Coordinates of C-alpha atoms (C1' of nucleotides) in Angstrom, one line a residue:
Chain A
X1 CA -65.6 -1.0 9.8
X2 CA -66.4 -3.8 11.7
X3 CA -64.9 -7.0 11.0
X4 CA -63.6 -9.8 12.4
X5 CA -60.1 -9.4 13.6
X6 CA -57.4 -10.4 15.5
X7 CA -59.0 -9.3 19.0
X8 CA -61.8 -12.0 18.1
X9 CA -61.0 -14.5 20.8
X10 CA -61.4 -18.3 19.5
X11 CA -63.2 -19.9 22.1
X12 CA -61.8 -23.4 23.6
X13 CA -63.5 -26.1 22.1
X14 CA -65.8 -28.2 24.7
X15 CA -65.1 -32.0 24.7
X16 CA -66.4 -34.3 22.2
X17 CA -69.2 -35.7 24.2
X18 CA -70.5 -34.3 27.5
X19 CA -70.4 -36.5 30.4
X20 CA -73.0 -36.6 33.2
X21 CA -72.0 -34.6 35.7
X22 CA -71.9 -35.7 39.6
X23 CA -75.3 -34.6 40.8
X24 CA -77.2 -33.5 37.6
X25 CA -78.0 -33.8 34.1
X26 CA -74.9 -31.9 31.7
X27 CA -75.8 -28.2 31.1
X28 CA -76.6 -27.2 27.6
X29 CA -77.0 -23.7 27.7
X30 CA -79.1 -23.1 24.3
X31 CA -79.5 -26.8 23.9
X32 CA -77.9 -29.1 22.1
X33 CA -78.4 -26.8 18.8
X34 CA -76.6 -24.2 20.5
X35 CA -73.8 -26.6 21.6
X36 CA -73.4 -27.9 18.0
X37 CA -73.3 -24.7 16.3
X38 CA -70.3 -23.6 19.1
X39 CA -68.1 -26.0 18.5
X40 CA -69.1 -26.1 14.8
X41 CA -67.7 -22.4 14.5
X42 CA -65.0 -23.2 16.9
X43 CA -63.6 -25.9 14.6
X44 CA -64.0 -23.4 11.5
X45 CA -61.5 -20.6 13.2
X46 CA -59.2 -23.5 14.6
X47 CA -59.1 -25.2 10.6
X48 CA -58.3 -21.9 9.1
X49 CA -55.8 -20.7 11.5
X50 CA -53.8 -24.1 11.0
X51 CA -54.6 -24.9 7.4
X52 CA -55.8 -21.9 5.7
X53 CA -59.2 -21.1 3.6
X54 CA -58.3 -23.6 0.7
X55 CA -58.1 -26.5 3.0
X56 CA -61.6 -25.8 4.6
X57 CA -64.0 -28.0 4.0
X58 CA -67.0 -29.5 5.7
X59 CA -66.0 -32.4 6.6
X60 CA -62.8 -31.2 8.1
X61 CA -64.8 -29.2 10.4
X62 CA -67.4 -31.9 10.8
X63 CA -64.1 -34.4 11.8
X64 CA -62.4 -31.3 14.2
X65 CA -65.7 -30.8 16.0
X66 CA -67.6 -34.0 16.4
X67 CA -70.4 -32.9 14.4
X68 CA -71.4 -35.6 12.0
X69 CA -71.0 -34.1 8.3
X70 CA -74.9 -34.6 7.4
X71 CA -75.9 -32.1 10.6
X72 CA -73.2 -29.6 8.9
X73 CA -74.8 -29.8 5.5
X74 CA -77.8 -29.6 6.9
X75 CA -77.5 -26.2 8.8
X76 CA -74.8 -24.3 7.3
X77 CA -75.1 -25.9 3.6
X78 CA -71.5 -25.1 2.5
X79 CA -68.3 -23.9 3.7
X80 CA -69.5 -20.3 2.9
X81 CA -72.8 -20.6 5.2
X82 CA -70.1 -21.7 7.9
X83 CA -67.3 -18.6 6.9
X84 CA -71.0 -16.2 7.1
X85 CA -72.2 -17.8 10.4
X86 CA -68.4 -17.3 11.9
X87 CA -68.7 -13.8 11.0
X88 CA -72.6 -13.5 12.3
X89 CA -70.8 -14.6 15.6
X90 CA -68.0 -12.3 15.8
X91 CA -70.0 -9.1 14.9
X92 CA -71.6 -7.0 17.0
X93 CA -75.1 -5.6 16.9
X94 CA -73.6 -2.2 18.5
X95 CA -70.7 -1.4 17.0
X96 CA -70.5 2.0 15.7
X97 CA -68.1 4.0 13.6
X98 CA -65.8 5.6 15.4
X99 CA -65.5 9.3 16.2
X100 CA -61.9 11.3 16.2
X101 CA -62.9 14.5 16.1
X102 CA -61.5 15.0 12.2
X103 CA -63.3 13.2 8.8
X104 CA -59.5 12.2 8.0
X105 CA -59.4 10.6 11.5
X106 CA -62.2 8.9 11.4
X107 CA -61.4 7.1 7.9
X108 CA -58.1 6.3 8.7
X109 CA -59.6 4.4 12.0
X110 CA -62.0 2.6 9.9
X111 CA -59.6 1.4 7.0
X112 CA -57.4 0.1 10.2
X113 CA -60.2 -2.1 10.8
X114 CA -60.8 -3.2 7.5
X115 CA -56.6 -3.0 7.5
X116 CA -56.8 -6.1 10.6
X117 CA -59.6 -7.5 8.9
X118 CA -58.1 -8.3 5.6
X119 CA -55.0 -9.5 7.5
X120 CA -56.4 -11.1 10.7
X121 CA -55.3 -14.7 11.6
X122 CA -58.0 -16.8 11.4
X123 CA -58.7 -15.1 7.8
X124 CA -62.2 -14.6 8.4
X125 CA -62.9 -12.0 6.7
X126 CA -60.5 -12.9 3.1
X127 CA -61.9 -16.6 3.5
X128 CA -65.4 -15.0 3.6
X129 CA -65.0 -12.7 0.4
X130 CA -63.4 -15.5 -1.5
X131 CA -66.3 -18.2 -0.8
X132 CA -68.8 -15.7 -1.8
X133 CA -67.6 -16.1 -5.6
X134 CA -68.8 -19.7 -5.0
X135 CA -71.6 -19.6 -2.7
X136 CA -75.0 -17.8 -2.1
X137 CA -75.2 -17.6 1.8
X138 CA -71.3 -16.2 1.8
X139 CA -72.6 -13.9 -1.0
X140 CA -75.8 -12.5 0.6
X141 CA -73.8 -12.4 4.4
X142 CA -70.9 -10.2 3.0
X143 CA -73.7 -8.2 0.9
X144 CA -76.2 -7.3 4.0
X145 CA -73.1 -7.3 6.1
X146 CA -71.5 -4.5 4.0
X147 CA -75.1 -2.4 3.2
X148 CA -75.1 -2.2 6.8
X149 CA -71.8 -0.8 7.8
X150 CA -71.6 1.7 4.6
X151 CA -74.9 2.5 6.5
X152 CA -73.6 3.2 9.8
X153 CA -70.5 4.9 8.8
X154 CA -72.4 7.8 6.8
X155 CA -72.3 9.5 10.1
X156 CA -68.6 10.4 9.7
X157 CA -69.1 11.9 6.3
X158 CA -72.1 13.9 8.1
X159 CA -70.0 14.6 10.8
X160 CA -67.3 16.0 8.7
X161 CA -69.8 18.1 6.6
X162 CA -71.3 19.7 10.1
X163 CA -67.3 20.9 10.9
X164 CA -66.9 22.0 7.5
X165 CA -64.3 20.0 6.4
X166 CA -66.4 18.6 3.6
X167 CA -69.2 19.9 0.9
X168 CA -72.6 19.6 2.4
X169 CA -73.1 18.2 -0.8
X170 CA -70.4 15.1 -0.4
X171 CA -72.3 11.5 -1.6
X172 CA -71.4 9.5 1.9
X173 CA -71.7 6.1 0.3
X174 CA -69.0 7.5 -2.4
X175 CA -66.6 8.9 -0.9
X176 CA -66.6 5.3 2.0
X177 CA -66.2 3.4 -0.9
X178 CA -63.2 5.6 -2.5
X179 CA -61.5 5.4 1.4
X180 CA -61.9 1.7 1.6
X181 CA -61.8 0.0 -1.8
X182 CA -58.0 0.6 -2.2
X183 CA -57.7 -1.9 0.9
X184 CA -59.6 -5.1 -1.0
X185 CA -58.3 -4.0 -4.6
X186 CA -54.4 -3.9 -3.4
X187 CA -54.8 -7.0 -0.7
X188 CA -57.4 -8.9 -2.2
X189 CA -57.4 -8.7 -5.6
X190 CA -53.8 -7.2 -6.4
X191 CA -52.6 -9.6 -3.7
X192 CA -50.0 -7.1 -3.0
X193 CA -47.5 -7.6 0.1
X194 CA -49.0 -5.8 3.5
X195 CA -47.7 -2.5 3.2
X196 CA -48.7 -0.9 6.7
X197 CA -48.8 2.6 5.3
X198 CA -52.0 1.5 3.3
X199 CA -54.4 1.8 5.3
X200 CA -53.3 5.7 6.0
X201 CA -52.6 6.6 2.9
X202 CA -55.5 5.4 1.7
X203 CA -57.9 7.4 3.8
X204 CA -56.1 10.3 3.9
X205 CA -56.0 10.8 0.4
X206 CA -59.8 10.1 0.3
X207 CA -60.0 13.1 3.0
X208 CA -57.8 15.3 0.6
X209 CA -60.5 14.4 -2.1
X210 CA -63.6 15.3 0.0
X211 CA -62.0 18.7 1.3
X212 CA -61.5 19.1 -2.7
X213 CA -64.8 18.5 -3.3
X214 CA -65.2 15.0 -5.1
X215 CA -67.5 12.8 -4.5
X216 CA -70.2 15.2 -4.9
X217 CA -71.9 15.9 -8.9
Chain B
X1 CA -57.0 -0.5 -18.8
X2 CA -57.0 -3.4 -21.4
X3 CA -59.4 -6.1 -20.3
X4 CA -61.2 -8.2 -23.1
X5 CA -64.6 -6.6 -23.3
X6 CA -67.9 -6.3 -25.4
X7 CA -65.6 -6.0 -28.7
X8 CA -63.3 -9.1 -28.5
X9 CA -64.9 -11.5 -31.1
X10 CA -66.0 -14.5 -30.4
X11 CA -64.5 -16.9 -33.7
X12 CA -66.6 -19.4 -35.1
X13 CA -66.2 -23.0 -33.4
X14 CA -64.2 -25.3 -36.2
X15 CA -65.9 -28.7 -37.1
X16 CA -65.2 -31.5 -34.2
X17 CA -63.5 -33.7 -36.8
X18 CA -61.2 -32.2 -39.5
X19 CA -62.6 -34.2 -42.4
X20 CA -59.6 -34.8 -45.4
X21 CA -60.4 -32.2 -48.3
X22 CA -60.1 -33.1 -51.7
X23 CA -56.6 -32.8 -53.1
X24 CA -54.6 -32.8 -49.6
X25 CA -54.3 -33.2 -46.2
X26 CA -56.1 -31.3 -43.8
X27 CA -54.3 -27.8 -42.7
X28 CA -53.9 -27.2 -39.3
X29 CA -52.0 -24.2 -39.0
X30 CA -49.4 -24.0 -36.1
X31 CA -50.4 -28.3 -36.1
X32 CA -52.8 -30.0 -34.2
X33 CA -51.6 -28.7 -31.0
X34 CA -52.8 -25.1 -32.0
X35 CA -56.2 -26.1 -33.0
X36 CA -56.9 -27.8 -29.9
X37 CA -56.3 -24.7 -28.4
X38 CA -58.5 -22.6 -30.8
X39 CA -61.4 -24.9 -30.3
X40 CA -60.8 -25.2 -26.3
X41 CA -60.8 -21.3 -26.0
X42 CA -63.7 -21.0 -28.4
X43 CA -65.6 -23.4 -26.3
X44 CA -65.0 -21.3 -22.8
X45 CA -66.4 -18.4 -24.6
X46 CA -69.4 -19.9 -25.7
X47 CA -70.0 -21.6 -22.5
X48 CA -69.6 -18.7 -20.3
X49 CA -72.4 -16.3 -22.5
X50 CA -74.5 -19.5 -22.2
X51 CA -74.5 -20.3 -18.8
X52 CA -72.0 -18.0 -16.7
X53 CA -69.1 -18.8 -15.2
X54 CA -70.6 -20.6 -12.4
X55 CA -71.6 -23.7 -15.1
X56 CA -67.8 -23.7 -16.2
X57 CA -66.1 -26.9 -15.6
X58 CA -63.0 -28.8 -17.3
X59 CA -65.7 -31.6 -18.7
X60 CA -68.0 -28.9 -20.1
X61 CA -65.5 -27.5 -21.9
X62 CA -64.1 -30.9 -23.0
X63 CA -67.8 -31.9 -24.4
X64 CA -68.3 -28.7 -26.3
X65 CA -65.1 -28.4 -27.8
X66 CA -64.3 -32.2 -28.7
X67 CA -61.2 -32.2 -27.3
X68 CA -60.5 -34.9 -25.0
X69 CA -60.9 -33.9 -20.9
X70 CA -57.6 -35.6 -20.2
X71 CA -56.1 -33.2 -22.9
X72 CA -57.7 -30.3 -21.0
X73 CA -56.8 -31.3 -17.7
X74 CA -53.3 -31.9 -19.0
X75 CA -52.7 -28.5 -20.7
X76 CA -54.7 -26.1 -19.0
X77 CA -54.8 -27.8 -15.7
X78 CA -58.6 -26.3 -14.0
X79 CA -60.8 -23.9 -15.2
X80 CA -58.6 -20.5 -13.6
X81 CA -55.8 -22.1 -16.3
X82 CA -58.3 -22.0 -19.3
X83 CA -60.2 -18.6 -18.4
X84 CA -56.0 -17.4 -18.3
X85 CA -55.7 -18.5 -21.5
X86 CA -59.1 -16.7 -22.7
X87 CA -57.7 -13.4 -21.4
X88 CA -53.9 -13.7 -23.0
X89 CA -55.5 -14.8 -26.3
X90 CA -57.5 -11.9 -26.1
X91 CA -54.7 -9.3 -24.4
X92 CA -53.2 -7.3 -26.9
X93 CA -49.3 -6.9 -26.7
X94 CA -49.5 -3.3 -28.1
X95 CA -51.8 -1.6 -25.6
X96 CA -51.3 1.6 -24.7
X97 CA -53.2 3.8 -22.5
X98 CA -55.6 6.3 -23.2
X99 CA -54.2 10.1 -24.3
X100 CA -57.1 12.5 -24.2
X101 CA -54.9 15.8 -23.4
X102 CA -56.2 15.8 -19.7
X103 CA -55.6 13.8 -16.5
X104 CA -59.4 13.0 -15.5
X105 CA -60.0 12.4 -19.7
X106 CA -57.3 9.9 -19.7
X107 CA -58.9 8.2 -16.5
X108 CA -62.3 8.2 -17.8
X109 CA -61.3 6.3 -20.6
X110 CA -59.4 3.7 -18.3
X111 CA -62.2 3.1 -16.4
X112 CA -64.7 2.7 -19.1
X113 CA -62.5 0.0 -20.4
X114 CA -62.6 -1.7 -16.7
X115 CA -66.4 -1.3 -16.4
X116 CA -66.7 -2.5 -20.3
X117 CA -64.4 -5.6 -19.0
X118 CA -66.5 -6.0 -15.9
X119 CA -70.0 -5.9 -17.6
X120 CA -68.9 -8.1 -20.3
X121 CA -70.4 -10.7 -21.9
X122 CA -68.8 -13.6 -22.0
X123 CA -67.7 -12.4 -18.8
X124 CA -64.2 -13.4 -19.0
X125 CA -62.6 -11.1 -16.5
X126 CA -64.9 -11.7 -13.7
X127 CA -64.9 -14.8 -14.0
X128 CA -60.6 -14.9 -13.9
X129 CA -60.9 -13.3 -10.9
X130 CA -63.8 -15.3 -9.4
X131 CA -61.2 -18.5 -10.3
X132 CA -58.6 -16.5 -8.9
X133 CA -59.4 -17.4 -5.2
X134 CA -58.9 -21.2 -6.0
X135 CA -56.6 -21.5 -9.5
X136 CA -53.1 -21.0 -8.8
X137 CA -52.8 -20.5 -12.9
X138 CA -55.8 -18.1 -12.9
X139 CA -54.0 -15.8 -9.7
X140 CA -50.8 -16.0 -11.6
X141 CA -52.2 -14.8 -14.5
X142 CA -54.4 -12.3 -13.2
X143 CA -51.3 -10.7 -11.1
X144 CA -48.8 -10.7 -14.3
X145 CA -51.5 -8.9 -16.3
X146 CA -52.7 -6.7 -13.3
X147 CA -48.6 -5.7 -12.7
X148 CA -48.3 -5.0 -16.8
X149 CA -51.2 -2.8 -17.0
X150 CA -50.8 -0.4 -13.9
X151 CA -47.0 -0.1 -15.2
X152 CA -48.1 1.0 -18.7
X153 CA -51.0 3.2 -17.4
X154 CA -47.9 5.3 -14.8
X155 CA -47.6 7.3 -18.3
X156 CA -51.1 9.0 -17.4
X157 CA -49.6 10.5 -14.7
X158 CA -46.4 11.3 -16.1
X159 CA -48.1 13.5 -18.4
X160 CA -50.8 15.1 -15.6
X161 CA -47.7 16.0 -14.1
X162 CA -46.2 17.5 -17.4
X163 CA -49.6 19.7 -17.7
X164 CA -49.1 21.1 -14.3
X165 CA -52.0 19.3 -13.3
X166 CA -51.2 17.2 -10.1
X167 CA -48.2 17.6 -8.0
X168 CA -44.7 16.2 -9.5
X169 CA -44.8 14.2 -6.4
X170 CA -48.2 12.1 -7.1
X171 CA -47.3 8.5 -6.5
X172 CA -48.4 7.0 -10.3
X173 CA -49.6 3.7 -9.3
X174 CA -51.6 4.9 -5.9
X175 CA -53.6 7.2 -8.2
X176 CA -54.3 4.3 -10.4
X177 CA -55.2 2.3 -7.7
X178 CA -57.5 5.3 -6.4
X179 CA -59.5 5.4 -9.7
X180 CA -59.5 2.2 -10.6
X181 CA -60.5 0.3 -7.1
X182 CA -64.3 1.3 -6.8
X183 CA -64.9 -0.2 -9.9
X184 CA -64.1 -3.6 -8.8
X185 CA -65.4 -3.0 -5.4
X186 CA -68.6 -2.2 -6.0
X187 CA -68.7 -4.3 -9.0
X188 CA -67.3 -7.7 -7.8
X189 CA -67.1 -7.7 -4.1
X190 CA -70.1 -5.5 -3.0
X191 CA -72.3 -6.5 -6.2
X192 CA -73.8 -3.6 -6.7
X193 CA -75.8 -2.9 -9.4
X194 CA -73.8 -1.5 -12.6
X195 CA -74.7 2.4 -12.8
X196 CA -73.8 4.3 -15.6
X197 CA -71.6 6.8 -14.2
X198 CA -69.5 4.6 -11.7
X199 CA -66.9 4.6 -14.3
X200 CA -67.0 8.5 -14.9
X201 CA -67.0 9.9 -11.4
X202 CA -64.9 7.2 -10.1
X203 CA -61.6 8.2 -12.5
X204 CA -63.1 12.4 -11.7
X205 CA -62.5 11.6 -8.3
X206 CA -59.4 10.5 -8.3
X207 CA -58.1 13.4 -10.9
X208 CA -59.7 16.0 -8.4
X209 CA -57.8 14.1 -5.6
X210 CA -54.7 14.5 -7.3
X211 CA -55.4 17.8 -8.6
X212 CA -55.7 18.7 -4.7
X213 CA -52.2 16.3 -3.7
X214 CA -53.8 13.2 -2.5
X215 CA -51.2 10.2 -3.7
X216 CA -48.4 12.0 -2.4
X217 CA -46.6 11.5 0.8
Chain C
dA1 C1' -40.7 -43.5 -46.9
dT2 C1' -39.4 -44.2 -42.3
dG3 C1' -38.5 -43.5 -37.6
dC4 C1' -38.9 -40.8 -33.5
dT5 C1' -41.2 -37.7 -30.5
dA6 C1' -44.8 -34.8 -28.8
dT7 C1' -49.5 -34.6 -28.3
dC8 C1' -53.9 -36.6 -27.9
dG9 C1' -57.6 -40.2 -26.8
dC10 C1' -59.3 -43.7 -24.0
dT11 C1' -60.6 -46.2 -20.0
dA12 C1' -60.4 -47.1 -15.4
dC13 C1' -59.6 -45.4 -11.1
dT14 C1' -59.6 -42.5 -6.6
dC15 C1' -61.3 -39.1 -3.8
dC16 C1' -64.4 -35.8 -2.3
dA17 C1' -68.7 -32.9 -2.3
dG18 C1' -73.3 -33.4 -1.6
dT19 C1' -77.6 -36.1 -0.7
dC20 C1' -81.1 -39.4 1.1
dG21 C1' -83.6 -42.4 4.1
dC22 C1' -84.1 -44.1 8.5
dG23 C1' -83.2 -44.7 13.3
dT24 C1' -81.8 -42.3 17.7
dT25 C1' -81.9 -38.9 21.1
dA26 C1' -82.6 -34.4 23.3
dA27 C1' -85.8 -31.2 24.7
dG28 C1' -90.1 -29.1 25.5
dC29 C1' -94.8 -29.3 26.7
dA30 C1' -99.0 -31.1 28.7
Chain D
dT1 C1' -94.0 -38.8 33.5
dG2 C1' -95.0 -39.6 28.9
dC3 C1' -95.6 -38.0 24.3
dT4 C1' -94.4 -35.4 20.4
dT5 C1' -91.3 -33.0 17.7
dA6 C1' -87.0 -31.1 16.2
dA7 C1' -82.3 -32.0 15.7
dC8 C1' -78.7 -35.2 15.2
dG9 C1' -76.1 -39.6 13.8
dC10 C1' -75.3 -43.2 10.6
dG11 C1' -74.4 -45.6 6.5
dA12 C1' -75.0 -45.9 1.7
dC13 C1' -75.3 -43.6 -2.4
dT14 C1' -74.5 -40.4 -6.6
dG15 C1' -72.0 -37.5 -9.4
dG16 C1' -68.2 -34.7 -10.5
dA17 C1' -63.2 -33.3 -10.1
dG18 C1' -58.9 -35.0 -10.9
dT19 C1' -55.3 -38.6 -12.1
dA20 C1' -52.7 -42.6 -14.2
dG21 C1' -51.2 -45.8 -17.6
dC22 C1' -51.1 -47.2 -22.2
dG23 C1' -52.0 -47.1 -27.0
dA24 C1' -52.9 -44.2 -31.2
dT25 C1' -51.8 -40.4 -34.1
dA26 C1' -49.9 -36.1 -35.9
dG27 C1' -45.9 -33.9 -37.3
dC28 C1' -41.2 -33.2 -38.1
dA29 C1' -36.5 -34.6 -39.3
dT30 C1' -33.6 -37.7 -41.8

DNA sequence: ATGCTATCGCTACTCCAGTCGCGTTAAGCA
DNA sequence: TGCTTAACGCGACTGGAGTAGCGATAGCAT
């Protein structure tokens, strides 16, 4: 799945003010609103690679990026509108489940992702989940984000019942979440220690399942 | 699993100023220092089935119960500490897992304890784990219990294993994890509604997984 | 009954999250 | 080029989270 992770490249972040350039007025590609909101975003992955998620706050990123702390309010509302709009940035409109050839393949590529997700520095995506406890837009962002991606990723169970590795009758949605929920319950939640076999494990033993038949009634 | 759920009683808020009885001093048993607690503890509840956890602060605690907010602040530190407290008043020592004669039987009745904790009213546990993202005491807490439970529940496996009815091999706490994760996933990260039979096919799943040798390496 | 200690209450304080009103400025359009 | 509007900056403000110092009181031991 899709998230954020440690191949998102953290822009540089432009100077405070722009100065007029020799011959012309300074280029705002987007305008000034586009400006703001880039190094706005900017100072959000820079805070929480250097400080963490519990030392995010607006004005810290207000301070970091030049923004004045009423324009932050005013857009992104909290520190979980600025988490949601950081992830709205880094995701991409086209990205698609990817395709191994086996079900079992196919999950344990996706849990990788949600794997470098969970554990990417900045921690997008655990900074994300934890503000949605506290804040609507984080709340509704992870929500549509995650409606969307179960979405896309039904292909693999579909793709896995077409080469007979799995019960026509398999519940997609099911047997995604079975694959992937081990990830946020053991790093999240259980805060366990990064055990790099989880991932694997996880989604094999989800493929084991399918093949079994679970995840269908 | 043992989670404080739809049965654990809500006791009856004590007056906010022990008046002297006729005949004697007032009885505080276990002294004032105990009472404090009951009437602190009492007011979480009550709070939390009036106006959810996201209305839960240190000062509305204070008000409801009488107890002075310094007093709070001092023993239970933030609200993760006092929702801690909630769930180890409420946790019971003894608690043993489920023994139904079968694997998936013993892990149906797990996870209907976890959905009853989950869909609770107060909602104690979701709220811990809410807090859990920004109270050191409620994380603590939540990882101590968390560590207890999955160590007492191994025994469910032990005895599938007995029955012939997963491999000898099945790693005890991965299965656990496996039934027990899509619960809280759907429940508290991807907020879906609460269906009926989440509970049920979730723990099914995971026995037919093991029943096929998922959870072993 | 008295003294000591742990616990609690009280008030004032700091700091931060969040908001408001108003002026400034960038940008688009006629 | 000028006007209008949207976006931003600024400073002041409110309310709540959290803390500190000191006095009062409950409870226990002698």
């Amino acid at each position: 799945m899709d998230h954020p992770g440690p191949t998102t490249r953290i822009p540089d972040e432009p100077p405070r003010s722009a100065r007029p350039q020799p011959g012309g007025p300074v280029r705002r590609p987007g305008g000034r609103s586009a400006e703001v909101r880039r190094r706005v975003l900017a100072a959000v992955r820079t805070h929480l690679v250097e400080h963490g998620y519990d030392a995010l706050s607006v004005d810290a990123v207000a301070d970091r990026s030049g923004v004045h702390r009423t324009t932050v309010y005013r857009r992104w509302r909290d520190v979980g509108g600025l988490l949601a709009d950081v992830l709205a940035e880094a995701t991409s409109d086209d990205w698609r489940p990817p395709d191994t050839g086996t079900l079992a393949g196919d999950l344990v590529a996706v849990n990788r992702e949600v794997h470098a997700a969970l554990t990417a520095d900045p921690p997008v995506t655990t900074a994300l989940i934890a503000a949605s406890f506290r804040s609507a837009p984080a709340a509704d962002a992870l929500r549509t984000f995650w409606i969307d991606r179960y979405d896309r990723c039904a292909v693999i169970v579909a793709r896995g019942v077409a080469r007979g590795e799995t019960p026509a009758r398999t519940d997609p949605r099911r047997l995604l979440v079975a694959a992937t929920a081990p990830l946020y319950h053991e790093l999240l939640l259980l805060r366990t220690p990064a055990d790099p076999h989880l991932a694997d494990r996880a989604a094999r033993d989800a493929a084991t399942a399918a093949r079994a038949g679970a995840f269908t009634d």
